[in-house]
Coordinates of C-alpha atoms and ligand atoms in Angstrom, one line a residue:
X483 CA 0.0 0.0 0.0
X484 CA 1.2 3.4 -0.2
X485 CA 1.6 5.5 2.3
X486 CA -0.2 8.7 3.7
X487 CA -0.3 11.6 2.3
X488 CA 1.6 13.6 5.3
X489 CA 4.2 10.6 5.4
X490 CA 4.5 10.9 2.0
X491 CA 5.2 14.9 1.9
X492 CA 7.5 14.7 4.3
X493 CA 10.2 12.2 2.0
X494 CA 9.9 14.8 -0.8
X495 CA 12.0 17.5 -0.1
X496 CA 15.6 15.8 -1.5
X497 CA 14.7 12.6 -3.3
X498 CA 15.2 14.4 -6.6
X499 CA 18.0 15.1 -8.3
X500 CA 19.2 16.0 -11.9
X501 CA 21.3 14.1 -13.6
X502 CA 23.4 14.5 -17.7
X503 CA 22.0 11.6 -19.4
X504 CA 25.9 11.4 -20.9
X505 CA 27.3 8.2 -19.7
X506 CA 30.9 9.4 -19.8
X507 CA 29.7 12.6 -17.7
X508 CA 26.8 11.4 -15.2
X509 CA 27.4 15.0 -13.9
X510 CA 24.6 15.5 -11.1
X511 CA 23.0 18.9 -10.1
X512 CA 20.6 19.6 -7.1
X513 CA 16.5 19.7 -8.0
X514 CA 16.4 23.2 -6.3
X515 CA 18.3 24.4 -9.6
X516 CA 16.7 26.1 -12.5
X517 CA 19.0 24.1 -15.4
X518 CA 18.3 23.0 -19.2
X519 CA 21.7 21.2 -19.8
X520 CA 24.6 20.0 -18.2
X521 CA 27.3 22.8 -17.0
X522 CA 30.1 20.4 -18.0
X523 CA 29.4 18.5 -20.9
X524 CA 26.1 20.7 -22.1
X525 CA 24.1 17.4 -22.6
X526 CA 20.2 16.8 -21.7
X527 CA 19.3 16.5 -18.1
X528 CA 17.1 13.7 -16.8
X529 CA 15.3 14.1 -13.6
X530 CA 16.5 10.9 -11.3
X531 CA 15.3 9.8 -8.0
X532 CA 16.6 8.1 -4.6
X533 CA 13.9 5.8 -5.1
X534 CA 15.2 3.4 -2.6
X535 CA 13.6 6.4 -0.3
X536 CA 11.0 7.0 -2.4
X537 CA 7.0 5.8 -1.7
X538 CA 6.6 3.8 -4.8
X539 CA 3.5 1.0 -4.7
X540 CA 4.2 -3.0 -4.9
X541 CA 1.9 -2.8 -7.7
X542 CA 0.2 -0.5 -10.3
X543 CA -3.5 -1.4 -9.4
X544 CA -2.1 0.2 -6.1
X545 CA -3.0 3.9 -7.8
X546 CA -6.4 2.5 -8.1
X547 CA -7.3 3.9 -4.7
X548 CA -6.7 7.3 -5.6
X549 CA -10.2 6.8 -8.1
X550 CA -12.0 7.6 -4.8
X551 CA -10.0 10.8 -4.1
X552 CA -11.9 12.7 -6.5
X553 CA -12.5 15.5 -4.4
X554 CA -8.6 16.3 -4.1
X555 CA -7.3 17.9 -6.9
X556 CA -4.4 16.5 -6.5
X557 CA -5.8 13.3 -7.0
X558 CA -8.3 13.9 -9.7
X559 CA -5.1 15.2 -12.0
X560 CA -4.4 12.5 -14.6
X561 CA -0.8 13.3 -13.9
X562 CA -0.5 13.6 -10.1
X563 CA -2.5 10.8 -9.5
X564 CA 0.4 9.4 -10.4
X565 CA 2.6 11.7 -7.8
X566 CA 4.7 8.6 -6.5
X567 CA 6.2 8.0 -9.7
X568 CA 7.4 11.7 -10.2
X569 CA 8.1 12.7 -6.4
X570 CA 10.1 15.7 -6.9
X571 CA 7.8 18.0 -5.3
X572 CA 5.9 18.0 -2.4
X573 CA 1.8 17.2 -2.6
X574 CA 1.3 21.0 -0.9
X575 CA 3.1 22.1 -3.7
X576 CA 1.7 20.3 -7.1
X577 CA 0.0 23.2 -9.6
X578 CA -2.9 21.7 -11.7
X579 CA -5.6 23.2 -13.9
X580 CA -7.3 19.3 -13.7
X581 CA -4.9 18.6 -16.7
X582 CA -5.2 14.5 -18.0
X583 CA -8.8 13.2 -17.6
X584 CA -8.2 11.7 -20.9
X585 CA -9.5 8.6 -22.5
X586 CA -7.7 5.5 -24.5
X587 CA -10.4 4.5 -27.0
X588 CA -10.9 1.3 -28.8
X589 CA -11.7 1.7 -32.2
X590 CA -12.5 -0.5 -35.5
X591 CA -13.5 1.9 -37.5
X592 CA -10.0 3.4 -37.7
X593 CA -8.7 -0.1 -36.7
X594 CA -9.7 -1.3 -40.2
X595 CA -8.4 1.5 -42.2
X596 CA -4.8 0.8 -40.0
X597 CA -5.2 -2.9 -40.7
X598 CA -5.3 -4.4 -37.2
X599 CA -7.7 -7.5 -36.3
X600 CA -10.7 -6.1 -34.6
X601 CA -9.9 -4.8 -30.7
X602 CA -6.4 -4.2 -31.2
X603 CA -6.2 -0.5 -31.8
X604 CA -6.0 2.0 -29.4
X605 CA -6.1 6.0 -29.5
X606 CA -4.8 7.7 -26.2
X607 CA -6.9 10.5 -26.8
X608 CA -5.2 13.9 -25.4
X609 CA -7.1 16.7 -27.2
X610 CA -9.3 16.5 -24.3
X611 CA -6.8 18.1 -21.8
X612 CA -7.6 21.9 -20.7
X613 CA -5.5 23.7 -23.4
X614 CA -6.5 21.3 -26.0
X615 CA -3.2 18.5 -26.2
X616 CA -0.8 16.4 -24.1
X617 CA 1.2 19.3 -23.3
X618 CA -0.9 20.0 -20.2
X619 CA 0.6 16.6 -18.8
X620 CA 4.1 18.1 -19.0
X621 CA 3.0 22.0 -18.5
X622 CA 2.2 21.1 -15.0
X623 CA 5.3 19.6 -13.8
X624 CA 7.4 22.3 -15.2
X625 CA 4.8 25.4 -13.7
X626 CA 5.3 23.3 -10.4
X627 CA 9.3 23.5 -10.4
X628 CA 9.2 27.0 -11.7
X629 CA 6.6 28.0 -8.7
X630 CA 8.9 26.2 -6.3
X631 CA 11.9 28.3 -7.7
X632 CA 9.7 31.6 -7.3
X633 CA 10.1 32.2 -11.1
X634 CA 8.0 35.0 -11.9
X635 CA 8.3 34.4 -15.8
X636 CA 8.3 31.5 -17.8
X637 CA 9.1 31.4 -22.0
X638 CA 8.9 28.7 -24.6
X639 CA 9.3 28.5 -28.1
X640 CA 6.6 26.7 -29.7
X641 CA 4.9 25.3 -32.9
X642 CA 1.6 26.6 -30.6
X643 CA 0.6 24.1 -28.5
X644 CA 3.1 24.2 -25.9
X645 CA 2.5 28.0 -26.0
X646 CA -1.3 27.5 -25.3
X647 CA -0.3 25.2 -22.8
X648 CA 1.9 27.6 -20.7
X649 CA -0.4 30.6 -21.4
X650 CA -3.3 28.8 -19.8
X651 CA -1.7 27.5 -16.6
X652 CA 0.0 31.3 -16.3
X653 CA -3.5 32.7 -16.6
X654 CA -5.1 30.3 -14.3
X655 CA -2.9 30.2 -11.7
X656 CA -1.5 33.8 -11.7
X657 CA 2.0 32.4 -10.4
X658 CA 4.2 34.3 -13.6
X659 CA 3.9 35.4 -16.3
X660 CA 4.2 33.8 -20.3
X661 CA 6.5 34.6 -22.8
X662 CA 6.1 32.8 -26.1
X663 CA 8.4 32.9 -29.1
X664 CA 6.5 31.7 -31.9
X665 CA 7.9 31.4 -35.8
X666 CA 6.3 33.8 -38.1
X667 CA 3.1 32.7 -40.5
X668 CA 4.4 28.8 -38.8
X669 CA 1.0 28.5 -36.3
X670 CA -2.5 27.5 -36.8
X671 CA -5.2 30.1 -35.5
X672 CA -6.6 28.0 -33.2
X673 CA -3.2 27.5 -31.1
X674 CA -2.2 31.5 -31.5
X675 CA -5.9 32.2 -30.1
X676 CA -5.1 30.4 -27.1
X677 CA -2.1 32.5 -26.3
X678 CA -3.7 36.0 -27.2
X679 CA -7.0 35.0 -25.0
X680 CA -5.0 33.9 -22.1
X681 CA -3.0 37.1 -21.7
X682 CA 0.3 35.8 -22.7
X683 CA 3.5 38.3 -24.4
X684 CA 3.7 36.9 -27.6
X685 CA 7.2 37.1 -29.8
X686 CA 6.3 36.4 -33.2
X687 CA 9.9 35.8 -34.7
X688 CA 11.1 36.5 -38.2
X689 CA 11.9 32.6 -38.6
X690 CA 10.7 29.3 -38.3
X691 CA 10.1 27.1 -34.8
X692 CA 13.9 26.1 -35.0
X693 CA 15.1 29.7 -34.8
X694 CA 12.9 30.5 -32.0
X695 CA 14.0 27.6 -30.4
X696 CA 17.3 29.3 -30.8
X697 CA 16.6 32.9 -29.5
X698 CA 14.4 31.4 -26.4
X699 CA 17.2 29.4 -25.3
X700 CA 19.4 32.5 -25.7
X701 CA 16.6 35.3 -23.9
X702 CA 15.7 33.0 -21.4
X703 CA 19.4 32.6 -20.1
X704 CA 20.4 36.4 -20.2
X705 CA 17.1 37.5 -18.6
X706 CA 16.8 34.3 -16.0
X707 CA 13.8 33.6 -17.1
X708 CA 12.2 30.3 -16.4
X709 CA 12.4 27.7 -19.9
X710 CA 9.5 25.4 -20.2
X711 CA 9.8 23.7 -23.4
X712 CA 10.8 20.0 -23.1
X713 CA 14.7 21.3 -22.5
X714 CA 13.3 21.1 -19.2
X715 CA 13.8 17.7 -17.6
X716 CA 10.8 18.4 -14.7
X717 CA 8.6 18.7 -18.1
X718 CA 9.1 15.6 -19.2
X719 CA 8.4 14.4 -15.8
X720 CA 5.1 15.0 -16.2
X721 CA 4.5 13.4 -19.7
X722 CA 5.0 10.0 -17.9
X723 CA 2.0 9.7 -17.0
X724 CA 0.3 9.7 -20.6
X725 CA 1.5 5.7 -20.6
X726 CA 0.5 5.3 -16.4
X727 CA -2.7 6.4 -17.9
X728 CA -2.8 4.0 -20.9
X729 CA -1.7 1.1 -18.8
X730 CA -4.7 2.0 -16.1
X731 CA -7.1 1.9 -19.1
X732 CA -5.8 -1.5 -20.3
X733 CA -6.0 -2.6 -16.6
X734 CA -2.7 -2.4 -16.4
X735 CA -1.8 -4.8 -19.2
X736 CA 1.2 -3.7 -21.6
X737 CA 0.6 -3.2 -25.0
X738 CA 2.6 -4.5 -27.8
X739 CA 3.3 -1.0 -29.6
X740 CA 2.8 2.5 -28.5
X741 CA 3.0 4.7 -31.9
X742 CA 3.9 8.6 -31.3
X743 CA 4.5 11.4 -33.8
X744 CA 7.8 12.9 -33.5
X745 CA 8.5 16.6 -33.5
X746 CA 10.7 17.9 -30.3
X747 CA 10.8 14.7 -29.1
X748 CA 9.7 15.4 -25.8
X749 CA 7.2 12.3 -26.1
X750 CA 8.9 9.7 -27.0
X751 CA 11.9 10.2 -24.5
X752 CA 9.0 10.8 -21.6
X753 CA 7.5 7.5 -22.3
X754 CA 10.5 5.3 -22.3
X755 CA 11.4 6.6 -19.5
X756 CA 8.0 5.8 -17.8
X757 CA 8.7 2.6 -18.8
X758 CA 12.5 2.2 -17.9
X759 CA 11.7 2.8 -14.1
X760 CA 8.7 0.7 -13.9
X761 CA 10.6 -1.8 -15.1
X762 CA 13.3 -1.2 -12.5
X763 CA 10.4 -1.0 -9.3
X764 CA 9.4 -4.3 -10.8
X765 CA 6.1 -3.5 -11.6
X766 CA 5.5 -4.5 -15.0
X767 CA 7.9 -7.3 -16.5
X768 CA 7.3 -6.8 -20.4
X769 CA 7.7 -3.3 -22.7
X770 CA 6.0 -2.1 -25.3
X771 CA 7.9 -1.1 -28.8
X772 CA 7.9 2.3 -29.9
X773 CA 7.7 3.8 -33.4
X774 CA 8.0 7.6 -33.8
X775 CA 6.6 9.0 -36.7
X776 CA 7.6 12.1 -38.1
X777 CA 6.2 13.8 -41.5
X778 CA 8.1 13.7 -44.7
X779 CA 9.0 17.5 -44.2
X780 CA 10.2 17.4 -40.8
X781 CA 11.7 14.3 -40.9
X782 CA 15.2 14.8 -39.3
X783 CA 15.2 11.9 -36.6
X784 CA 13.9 9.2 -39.1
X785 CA 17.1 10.5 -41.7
X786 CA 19.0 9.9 -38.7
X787 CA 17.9 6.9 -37.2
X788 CA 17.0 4.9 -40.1
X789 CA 19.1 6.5 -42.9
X790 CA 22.7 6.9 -41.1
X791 CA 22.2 4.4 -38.3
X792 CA 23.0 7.1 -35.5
X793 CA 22.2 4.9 -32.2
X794 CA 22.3 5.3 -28.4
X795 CA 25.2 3.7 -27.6
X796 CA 24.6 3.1 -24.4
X797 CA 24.7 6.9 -23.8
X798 CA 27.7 7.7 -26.3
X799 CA 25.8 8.8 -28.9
X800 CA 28.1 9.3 -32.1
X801 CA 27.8 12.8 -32.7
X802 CA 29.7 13.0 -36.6
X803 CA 26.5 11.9 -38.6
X804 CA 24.5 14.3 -36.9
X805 CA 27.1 17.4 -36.9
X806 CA 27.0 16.8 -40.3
X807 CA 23.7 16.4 -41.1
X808 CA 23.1 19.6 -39.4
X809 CA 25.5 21.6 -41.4
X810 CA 24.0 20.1 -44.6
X811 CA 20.4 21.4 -43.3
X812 CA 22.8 24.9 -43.2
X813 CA 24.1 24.9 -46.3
X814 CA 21.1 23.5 -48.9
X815 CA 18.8 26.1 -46.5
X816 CA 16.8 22.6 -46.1
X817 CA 13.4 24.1 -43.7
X818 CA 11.0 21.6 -42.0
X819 CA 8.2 21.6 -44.1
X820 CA 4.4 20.1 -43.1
X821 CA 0.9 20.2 -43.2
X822 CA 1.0 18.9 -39.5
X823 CA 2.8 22.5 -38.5
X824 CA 2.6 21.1 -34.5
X825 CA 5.8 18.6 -35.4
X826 CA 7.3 21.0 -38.2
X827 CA 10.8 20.8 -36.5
X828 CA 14.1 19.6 -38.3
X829 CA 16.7 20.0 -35.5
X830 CA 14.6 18.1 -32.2
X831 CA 15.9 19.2 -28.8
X832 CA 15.5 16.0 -27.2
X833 CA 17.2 13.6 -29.6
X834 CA 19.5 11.9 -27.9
X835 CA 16.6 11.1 -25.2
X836 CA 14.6 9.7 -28.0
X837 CA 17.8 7.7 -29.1
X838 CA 17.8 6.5 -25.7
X839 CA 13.9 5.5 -25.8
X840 CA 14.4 3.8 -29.4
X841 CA 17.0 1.9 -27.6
X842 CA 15.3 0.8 -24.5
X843 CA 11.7 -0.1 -26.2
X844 CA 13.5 -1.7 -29.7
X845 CA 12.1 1.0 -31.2
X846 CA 11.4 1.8 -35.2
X847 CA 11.2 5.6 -36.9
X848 CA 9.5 6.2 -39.9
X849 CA 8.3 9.3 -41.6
X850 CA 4.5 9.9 -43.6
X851 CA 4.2 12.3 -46.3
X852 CA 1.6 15.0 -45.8
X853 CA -0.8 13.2 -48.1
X854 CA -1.2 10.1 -45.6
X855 CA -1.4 12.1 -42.4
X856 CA -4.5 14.0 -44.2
X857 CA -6.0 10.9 -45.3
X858 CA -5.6 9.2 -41.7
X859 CA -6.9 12.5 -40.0
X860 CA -9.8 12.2 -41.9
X861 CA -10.4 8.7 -41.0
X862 CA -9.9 9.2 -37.2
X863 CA -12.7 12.5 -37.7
X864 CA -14.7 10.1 -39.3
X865 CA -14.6 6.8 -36.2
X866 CA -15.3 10.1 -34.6
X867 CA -12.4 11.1 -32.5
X868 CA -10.7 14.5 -33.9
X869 CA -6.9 15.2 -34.3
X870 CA -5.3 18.0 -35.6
X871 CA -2.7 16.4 -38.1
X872 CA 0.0 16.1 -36.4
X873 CA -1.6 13.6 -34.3
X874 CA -3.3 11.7 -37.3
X875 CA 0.6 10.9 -38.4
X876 CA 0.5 8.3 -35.5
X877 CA -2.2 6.4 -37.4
X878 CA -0.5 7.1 -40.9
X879 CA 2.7 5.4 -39.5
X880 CA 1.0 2.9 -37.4
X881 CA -0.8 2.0 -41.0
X882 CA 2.4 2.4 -43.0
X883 CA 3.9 -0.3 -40.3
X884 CA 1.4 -2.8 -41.0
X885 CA 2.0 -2.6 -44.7
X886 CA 5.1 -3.6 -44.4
X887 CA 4.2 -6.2 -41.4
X888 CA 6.5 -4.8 -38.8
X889 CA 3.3 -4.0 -36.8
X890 CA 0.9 -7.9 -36.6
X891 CA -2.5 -7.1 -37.2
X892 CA -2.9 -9.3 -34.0
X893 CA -0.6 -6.8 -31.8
X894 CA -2.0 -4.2 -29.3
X895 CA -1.3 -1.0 -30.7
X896 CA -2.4 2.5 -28.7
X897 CA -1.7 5.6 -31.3
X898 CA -0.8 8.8 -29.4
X899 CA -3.9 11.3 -30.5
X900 CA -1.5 14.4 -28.9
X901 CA -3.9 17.3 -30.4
X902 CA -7.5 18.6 -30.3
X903 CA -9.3 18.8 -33.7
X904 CA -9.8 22.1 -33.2
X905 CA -6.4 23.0 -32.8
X906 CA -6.1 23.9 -36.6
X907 CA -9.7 23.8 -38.4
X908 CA -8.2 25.2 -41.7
X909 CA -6.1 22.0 -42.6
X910 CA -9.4 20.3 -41.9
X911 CA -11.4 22.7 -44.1
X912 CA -8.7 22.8 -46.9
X913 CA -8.8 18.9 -46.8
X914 CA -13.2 18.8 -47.3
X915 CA -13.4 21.9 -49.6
X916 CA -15.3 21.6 -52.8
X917 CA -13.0 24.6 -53.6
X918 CA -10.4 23.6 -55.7
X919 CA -8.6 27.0 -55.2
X920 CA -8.9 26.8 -51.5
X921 CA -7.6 23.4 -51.4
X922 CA -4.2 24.0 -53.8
X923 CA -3.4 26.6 -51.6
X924 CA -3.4 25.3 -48.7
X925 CA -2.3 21.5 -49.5
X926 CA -1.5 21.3 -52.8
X927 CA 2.0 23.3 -52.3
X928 CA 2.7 20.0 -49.9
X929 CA 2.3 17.5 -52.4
X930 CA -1.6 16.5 -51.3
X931 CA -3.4 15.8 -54.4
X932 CA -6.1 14.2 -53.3
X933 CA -8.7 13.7 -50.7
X934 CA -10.1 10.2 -50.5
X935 CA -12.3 10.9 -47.3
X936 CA -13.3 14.3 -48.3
X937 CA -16.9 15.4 -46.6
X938 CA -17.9 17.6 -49.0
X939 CA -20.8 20.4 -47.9
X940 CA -23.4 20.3 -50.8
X941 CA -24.3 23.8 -51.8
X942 CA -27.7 24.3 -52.7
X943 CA -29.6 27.7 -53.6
X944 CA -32.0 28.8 -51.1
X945 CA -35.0 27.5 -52.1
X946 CA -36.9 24.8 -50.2
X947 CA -37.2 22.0 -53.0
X948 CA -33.9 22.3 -53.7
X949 CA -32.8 21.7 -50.4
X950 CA -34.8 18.9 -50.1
X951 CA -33.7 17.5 -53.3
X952 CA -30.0 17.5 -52.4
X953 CA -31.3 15.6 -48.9
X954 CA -32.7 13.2 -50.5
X955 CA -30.1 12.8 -53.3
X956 CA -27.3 12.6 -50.4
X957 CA -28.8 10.7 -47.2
Ligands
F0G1561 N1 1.8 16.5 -31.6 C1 1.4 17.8 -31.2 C2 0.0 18.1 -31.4 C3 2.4 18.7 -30.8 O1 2.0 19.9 -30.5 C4 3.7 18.3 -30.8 C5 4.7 19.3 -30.3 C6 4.0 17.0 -31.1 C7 3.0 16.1 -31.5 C8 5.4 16.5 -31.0 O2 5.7 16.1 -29.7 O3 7.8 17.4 -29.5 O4 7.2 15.6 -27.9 O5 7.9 15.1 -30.2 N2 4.6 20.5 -30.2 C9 5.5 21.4 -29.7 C10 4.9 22.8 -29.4 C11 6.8 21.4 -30.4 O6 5.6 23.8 -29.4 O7 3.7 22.8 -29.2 P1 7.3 16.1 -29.3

């Protein structure tokens, strides 16, 4: 059983520390320290644990007493429900805006179109978290930390989500203030309208999501103020919990595949290491495989990982493919490019995490033009759960996997729906338009010719037996 809440509190002050995920540097730094890379090797920092102190259950159906905690906020959060498997705060101190009451939906409809034997496929469905995507899970952790720290600012770059993410809790909880860097003409209206509405300064920079990932880095160091994209190890934290969450809705069974788009990786290194430390308390005894999907125009990690076989290493990541990659990117002015703008990202902070997750959970990358992430979006709308396209590209890989029988249609697969539908109508629109003109702007530039699944609105004049006419034509 775990313990009480009070007894609980009381182990959380030090069990936290960070850590460089560099195995020839293992540098360590205190939790109490605001810190996006290591001082002495500049790698990615991972948040690690005394867990031998730590209050972690014999067994996962051990968070199932929490269900009847409702009341508690604490407890109703999707993410700190799961508190004893991210202890670096104490309960008193948690911030939530009731962030992860999402769902992990069984679906045939979009099974079928995947090509999976009826019950296997999944979609962790995390549009319905309070700004919209699966950012909340993370935003909370890192608001948390940043309270503890008495930030009174906190920035991130962003492709819009993670914006809309850091603008809500801001406004909500009135503990700092947002700064946002976004890339100019690179977000969808629905994400920017979530910043503007919830009060947050908004940098629109002449550049794409890369360069503002750039300058925030940059600002945030000469002004001290607090960084919140997933350079932040206390954010990723938080993202954990999307797979406690899908194992509590498969009762905590394990699932043969978890399928992810890939743009910051943030994501995909959260969720191996979910599973790398359950693994070490002993509480499950199997792990999933992951594939991380990226689209054809932002497809950097799958040139990487698949193309030039740049690995893990067990945490000596060869860094001469990727140096060079980079400078290639320089020199042909090579810019992510994609219809799913949320993952349009060609240099991903968090790559050697995700090299470290591809390791751990024998993991496969592939990449989906935009054509296929349309096509699968439409077909999620249409077994009626919404993405905004970057999401759908889980489905388009998970479907592209099966063609080419890496994925069984017998395996359990759970595709990572990360955005809401409404995130970015227009791709939607673009995608069902009877306007051809409307349509070739917006998609045809990105090599979508064709919409299989359109819905198309049937215009009618406004008379009443024409309307009925086209009913009855259509229905
Ligand atoms: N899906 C959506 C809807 C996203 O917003 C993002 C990232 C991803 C997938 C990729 O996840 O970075 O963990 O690999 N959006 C970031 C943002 C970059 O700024 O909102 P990742």
């Amino acid at each position: 059983m775990l313990q009480t809440a009070q007894a609980h509190n009381a182990q959380q002050t030090d069990l936290a520390f960070q850590q460089c995920i560099n195995a020839d540097c293992k540098a360590t730094y205190d939790a109490n320290t605001i810190r996006t890379s290591c001082d002495k090797c500049g790698d990615l920092l991972d948040i690690a644990y005394d867990w031998d102190r730590a209050a972690v259950p014999n067994k996962l159906s051990d968070f199932e007493q929490f269900w009847s905690e409702r009341t508690n906020p604490v407890r109703f959060s999707g993410v700190w429900r799961f508190h004893e498997l991210l202890p670096f705060a104490p309960q008193d101190k948690l911030v939530t805006v009731g962030e992860g009451q999402t769902l992990l939906q069984q679906t045939d409809r979009v099974g079928d179109y995947v090509g999976m034997n009826h019950g296997q496929l999944h979609l962790q469905y995390e549009g319905m978290n309070p700004s919209g995507s699966f950012k909340d899970n993370g935003m909370c952790a890192a608001v948390t930390h940043a309270s503890m720290m008495g930030a009174k600012r906190a920035a991130c770059a962003s492709t819009g989500n993670t914006s809309a993410s850091l603008a809500l809790y801001c406004s909500a909880t009135r503990l700092m203030k947002a700064v946002i860097f976004i890339g100019s003409g690179k977000i969808s209206y629905g994400k920017l309208s979530q910043a503007l509405d919830y009060g947050a300064l908004t940098v629109q920079i002449a550049g794409d999501f890369d360069d503002a990932m750039l300058r925030v880095r940059e600002v945030a160091s000469e002004l001290g103020i607090y960084l919140v994209n997933s350079v932040n190890p206390f954010r990723l934290e938080g993202q954990k919990t999307i797979m406690f969450r899908v194992l509590e809705s498969l009762g905590w069974e394990i699932p043969d595949w978890i399928v992810v788009p890939g743009g910051n990786l943030g994501n995909s290194s959260a969720f191996a290491k979910a599973f790398m430390e359950l693994k070490q308390h002993g509480l499950i005894d199997k792990v999933p495989r992951l594939a991380v999907i990226n689209a054809g125009g932002a497809d950097t990690l799958y040139e990487l990982y698949e193309r030039r076989g740049v690995r893990w290493n067990a945490g000596r990541v060869v860094m001469d493919p990727i140096v060079d990659y980079n400078d290639k990117m320089d020199r042909e002015h090579i810019r992510a490019d994609t219809i799913a703008s949320a993952i349009e990202i060609n240099r991903p902070v968090n790559l050697k995490k995700c090299l470290r997750a591809l390791d751990f959970m024998d993991g496969v990358v592939r990449q989906v033009p935009d054509q296929d992430i349309l096509d699968a979006k439409a077909k999620i709308g249409e077994g009626g759960f919404g993405c905004e396209p970057a999401s759908a590209a889980s489905v388009a890989g998970a479907k592209l996997l099966r063609r080419e029988g890496v994925i069984a249609p017998s395996d359990r697969v759970v595709c990572v729906l990360t955005g809401h539908e409404l995130k970015d109508p227009s791709a939607t629109v673009a995608y069902h338009t009877s306007d051809q003109d409307v349509f070739n702007k917006t998609l045809g530039s990105r090599g979508v010719t064709k919409a299989s699944y359109a819905n198309r609105a049937v215009a009618v004049p406004n008379e009443l037996d024409d309307i009925i006419k086209a009913i009855q034509l259509y229905s």
